[in-house]
PDB file of C-alpha atoms in Angstrom:
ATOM      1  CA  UNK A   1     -56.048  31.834 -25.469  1.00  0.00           C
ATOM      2  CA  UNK A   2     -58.276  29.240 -24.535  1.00  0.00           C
ATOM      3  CA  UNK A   3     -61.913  29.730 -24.610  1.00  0.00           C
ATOM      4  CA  UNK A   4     -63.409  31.120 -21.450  1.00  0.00           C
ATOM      5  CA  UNK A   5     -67.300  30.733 -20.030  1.00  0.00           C
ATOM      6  CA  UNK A   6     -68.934  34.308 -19.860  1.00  0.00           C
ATOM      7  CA  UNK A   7     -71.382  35.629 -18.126  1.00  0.00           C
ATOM      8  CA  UNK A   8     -73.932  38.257 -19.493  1.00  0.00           C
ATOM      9  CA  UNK A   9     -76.059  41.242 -18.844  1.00  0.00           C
ATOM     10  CA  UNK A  10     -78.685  41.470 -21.513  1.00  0.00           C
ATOM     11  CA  UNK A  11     -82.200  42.964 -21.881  1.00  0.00           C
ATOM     12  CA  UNK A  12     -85.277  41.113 -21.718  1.00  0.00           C
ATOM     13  CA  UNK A  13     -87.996  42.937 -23.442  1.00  0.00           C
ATOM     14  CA  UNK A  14     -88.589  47.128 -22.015  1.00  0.00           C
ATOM     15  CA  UNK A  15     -88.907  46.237 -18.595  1.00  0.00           C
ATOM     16  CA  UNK A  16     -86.353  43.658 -17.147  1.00  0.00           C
ATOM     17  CA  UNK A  17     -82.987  42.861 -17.321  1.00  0.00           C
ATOM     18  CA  UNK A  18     -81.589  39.398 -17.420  1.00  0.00           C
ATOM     19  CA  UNK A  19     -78.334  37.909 -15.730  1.00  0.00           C
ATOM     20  CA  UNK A  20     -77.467  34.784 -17.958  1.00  0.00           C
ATOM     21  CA  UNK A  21     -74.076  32.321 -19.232  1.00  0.00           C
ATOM     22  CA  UNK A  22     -73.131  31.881 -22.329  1.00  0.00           C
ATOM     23  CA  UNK A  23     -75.517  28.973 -24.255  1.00  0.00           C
ATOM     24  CA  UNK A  24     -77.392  28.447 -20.677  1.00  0.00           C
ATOM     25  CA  UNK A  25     -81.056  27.903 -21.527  1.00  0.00           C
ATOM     26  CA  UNK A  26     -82.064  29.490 -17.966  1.00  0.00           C
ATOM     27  CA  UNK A  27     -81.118  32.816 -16.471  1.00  0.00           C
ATOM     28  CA  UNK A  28     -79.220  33.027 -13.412  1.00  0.00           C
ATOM     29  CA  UNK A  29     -80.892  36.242 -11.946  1.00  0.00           C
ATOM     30  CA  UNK A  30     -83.833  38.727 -12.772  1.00  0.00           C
ATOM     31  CA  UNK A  31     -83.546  42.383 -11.684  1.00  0.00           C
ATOM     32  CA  UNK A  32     -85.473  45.811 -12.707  1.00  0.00           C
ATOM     33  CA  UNK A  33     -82.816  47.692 -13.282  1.00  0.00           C
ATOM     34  CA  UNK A  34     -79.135  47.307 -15.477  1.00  0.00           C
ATOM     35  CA  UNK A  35     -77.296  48.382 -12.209  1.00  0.00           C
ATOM     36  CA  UNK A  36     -78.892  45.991 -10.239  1.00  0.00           C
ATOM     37  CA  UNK A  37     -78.506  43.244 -12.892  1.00  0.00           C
ATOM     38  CA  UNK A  38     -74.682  44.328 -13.516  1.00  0.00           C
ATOM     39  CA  UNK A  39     -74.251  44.171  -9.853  1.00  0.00           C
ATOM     40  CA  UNK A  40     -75.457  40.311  -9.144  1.00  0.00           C
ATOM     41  CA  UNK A  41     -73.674  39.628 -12.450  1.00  0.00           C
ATOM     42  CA  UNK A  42     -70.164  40.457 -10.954  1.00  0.00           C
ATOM     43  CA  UNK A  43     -70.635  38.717  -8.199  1.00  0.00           C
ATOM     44  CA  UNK A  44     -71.374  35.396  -9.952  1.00  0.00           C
ATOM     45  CA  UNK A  45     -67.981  36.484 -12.446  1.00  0.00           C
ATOM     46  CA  UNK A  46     -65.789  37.321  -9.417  1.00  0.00           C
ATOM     47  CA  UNK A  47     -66.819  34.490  -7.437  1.00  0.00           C
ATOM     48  CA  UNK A  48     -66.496  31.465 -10.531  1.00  0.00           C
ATOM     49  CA  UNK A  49     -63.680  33.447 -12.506  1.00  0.00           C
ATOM     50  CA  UNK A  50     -65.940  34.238 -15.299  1.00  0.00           C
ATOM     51  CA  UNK A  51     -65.690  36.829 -18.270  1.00  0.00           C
ATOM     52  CA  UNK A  52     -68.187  39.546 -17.903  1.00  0.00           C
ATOM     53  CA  UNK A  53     -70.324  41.315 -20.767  1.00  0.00           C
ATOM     54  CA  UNK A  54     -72.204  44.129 -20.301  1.00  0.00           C
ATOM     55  CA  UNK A  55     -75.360  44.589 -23.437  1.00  0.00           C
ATOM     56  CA  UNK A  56     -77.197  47.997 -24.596  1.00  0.00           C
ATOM     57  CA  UNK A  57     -80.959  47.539 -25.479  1.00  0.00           C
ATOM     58  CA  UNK A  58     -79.383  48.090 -28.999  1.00  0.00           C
ATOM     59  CA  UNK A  59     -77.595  44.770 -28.578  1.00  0.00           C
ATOM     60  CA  UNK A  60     -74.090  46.530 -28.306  1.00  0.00           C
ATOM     61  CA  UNK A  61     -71.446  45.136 -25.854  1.00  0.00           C
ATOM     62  CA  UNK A  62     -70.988  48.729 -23.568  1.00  0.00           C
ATOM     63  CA  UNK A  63     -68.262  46.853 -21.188  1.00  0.00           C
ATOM     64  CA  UNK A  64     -67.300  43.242 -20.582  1.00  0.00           C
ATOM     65  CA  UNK A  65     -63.858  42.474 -17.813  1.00  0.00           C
ATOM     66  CA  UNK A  66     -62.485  39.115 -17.001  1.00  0.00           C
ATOM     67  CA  UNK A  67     -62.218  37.677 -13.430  1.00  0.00           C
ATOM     68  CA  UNK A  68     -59.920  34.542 -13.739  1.00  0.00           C
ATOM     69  CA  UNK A  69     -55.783  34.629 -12.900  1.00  0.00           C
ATOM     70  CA  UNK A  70     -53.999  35.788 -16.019  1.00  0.00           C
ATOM     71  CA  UNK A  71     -50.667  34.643 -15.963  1.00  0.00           C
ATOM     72  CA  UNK A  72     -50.336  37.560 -18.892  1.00  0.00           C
ATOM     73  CA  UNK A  73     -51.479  40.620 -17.677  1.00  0.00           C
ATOM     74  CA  UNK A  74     -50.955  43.651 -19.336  1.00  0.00           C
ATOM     75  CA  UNK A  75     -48.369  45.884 -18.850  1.00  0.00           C
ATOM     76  CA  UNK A  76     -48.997  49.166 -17.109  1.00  0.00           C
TER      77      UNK A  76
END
């Protein structure tokens, strides 16, 4: 599978939580809470077919989902 461009939701010291890509050196969105950070991060995923990750303050990945056409998808 080819590699895809992610988008993530990560912490950014106690208070804030940041909305950044993968190896971007700015951050696409600020917001005070991991809801409304998770929030503006789909958006972005959804609307440029992006991979979405999800980070704990403990630097775990809680959830990530993809938004791009997979001409694989999984059997239900």
């Amino acid at each position: 599978m080819p590699n895809r461009k992610q988008v993530w939701v990560s912490p950014n010291g106690n208070w804030w939580w940041r909305v950044h890509r993968e190896w971007s050196q700015r951050d696409s969105a600020h917001a005070g809470t991991k809801s409304e950070a998770m929030a503006k991060a789909l958006d972005i995923a959804r609307n440029q077919g992006l991979e979405l990750k999800i980070q704990n303050r403990d630097g775990k990945i809680s959830w990530g989902n993809s938004y791009w056409w997979d001409p694989f998808p999984p059997k239900k």
